[in-house]
Amino acid sequence: MGKLFGTDGVRGVANTELTCALAVKVGYAAACVLTGDIGRKPKILIGKDTRISSDMLENALAAGVTSAGADVVLLGVVPTPAVAYLVRELDADAGIMISASHNPFEYNGIKIFNGQGFKLADAIEEEIEAVILGETPAGPPVSGAALGRCTVAEDAREKYVEFLASTVPEGLAGVRVAVDCANGSASTTARALFQRLGADAVIVSDEPNGININDGCGSTHLENLKRTVLEQHCDIGVAFDGDADRCLAVDRAGREIDGDRMIAVFARRLKRQGRLRGDTAVVTTMTNMGFYAFAKENGIAVRVTGVGDRYVLEEMQREGYSIGGEQSGHIIFLDYTTTGDGQLSAIQLLAAFLEEEKQADFAGVMESYPQILLNLHATSEQKALYREDESIAVAVAAADKALGDAGRVVVRPSGTEPLIRVMVEGRDEAEIRRVGEEICAMIREKTGAQ
């Protein structure tokens, strides 16, 4: 990753790390790099989530884009995947989403999509970054009639909801579902979507106030969803993160259905329908080892990428695979769209549930090996020390080898948060916790991470 762009765009504490000045530069540089000489005035969409800082950054980005001579269309509060879809639907040249996804409200971020609705390749992000940092000239400034203008899209959400609903033509009548919107972007679309499909939906956490996004709710806090499912006697529950590009679920008993299980359900269903291209699902290094056993039993091949839905997508595009995603709930249906979409995943899960006459045991679709995830708070400098320290790499490799075929160790600096993540998986929960804590102790000693 570069100095500014992580695994999912530019992210930081709003107005401290991610400032208005930086947002203006990002908007300007993105417009210059992505639109180039197209022979007409470019058009760039801007969407946002419900954070208090999103309005501030929206104005700064719009100023940057229009100062580069591109027009801006403001989408308002929409899910991240809505931006990816609407770039194509509205014939725009690029799309920008203001969101820090699952992070607390004080953070914010900037994600950029190209004119085909895909997240930017590393090389393009590096070009934009070089312009921002003054390493590459951006070209002469524009003025007069060459400046861009800013307008508002009146029916952006309706177009997006219509698209989502079209993927389940049979509707969802007969299912009672709890829907946790995380007080985020889905608050503007979920109610209309589930009503349109005929589901009996109990909508919660859909009253954003600027500071309650992801606060004790959504896919990072499933206790809220579990409680709603049990109290409201729902058949199933789904929860989104702040920008609704990921989804997790629980069954009627409150058991969790994570991203691995959802991908298992979707891959099996697509194979039965003859739509699982290459009979393959794409997952990441964080995917539970139990998924591989499920895949083998069901005649499904598995391709593995690094952590991040962008890398999943790259592998899917290379071979044209139908389904891929992450344990965290980023799931990509390449037949339908170009990025992870929490609401799309939710309605596809409900469609599968109804096909099995509400008897499906999605929580038990695969066996999960015990897996622990330990987080160390780390600055950029401490992450760099981790990457450069060979003794840590040797110790991690030795621990992984000691666990054998029945376990593994994955250590990685987060690309979206100030964390180094240590994941250990195996049959013996006590053993993997011991291994994880020993590795954390070594990383603390060598880097100062806490």
Short mmCIF file of C-alpha atoms in Angstrom, two decimals, residues 219-220 222 225-226 236-239 246-251 254-267 283 286-291 294 323-331 345-346 349 361-372 408 423 425:
data_model
loop_
_atom_site.label_atom_id
_atom_site.label_comp_id
_atom_site.label_asym_id
_atom_site.label_seq_id
_atom_site.Cartn_x
_atom_site.Cartn_y
_atom_site.Cartn_z
CA SER A 219 -22.38 -6.36 11.71
CA THR A 220 -19.65 -5.55 14.26
CA LEU A 222 -24.38 -8.78 16.49
CA LEU A 225 -29.47 -8.36 16.02
CA LYS A 226 -29.61 -11.54 18.11
CA ILE A 236 -33.62 -14.99 10.49
CA GLY A 237 -31.70 -11.73 10.98
CA VAL A 238 -29.25 -9.72 8.88
CA ALA A 239 -26.91 -6.89 9.88
CA ARG A 246 -20.87 -6.20 4.16
CA CYS A 247 -23.50 -8.37 5.82
CA LEU A 248 -23.55 -10.95 8.61
CA ALA A 249 -26.58 -12.91 9.79
CA VAL A 250 -28.03 -14.96 12.63
CA ASP A 251 -30.57 -17.79 12.58
CA GLY A 254 -29.46 -16.39 17.47
CA ARG A 255 -26.56 -18.47 16.12
CA GLU A 256 -24.16 -16.52 13.94
CA ILE A 257 -23.95 -17.01 10.19
CA ASP A 258 -20.62 -15.43 9.27
CA GLY A 259 -19.24 -14.64 5.83
CA ASP A 260 -17.66 -18.08 5.44
CA ARG A 261 -21.01 -19.76 6.02
CA MET A 262 -22.82 -17.37 3.72
CA ILE A 263 -20.33 -18.04 0.92
CA ALA A 264 -20.82 -21.77 1.52
CA VAL A 265 -24.61 -21.37 1.18
CA PHE A 266 -24.28 -19.24 -1.96
CA ALA A 267 -21.69 -21.48 -3.64
CA VAL A 283 -11.95 -16.73 -0.35
CA MET A 286 -8.65 -15.60 6.93
CA THR A 287 -11.33 -18.07 5.82
CA ASN A 288 -11.96 -20.81 8.37
CA MET A 289 -10.39 -24.17 7.60
CA GLY A 290 -13.82 -25.74 7.96
CA PHE A 291 -14.82 -24.07 4.69
CA PHE A 294 -17.29 -28.14 3.18
CA ILE A 323 -18.90 -15.93 -5.98
CA GLY A 324 -16.22 -14.82 -3.56
CA GLY A 325 -15.75 -12.98 -0.33
CA GLU A 326 -14.48 -12.71 3.20
CA GLN A 327 -15.36 -14.07 6.62
CA SER A 328 -16.15 -10.48 7.65
CA GLY A 329 -19.16 -10.41 5.31
CA HIS A 330 -17.78 -8.75 2.17
CA ILE A 331 -19.34 -10.98 -0.50
CA SER A 345 -26.08 -10.70 0.13
CA ALA A 346 -28.95 -10.39 2.60
CA LEU A 349 -29.59 -15.41 1.71
CA ASP A 361 -29.53 -24.74 8.98
CA PHE A 362 -27.24 -22.05 7.64
CA ALA A 363 -25.39 -21.68 10.94
CA GLY A 364 -24.51 -25.38 10.74
CA VAL A 365 -23.76 -25.51 7.03
CA MET A 366 -20.08 -26.14 7.81
CA GLU A 367 -17.97 -27.04 10.82
CA SER A 368 -15.83 -24.19 12.10
CA TYR A 369 -12.44 -24.79 13.64
CA PRO A 370 -11.76 -22.77 16.80
CA GLN A 371 -10.24 -19.47 15.72
CA ILE A 372 -8.97 -16.58 17.83
CA ARG A 408 -2.38 -22.27 11.15
CA MET A 423 -5.18 -14.98 13.96
CA GLU A 425 -6.75 -21.47 14.18
#
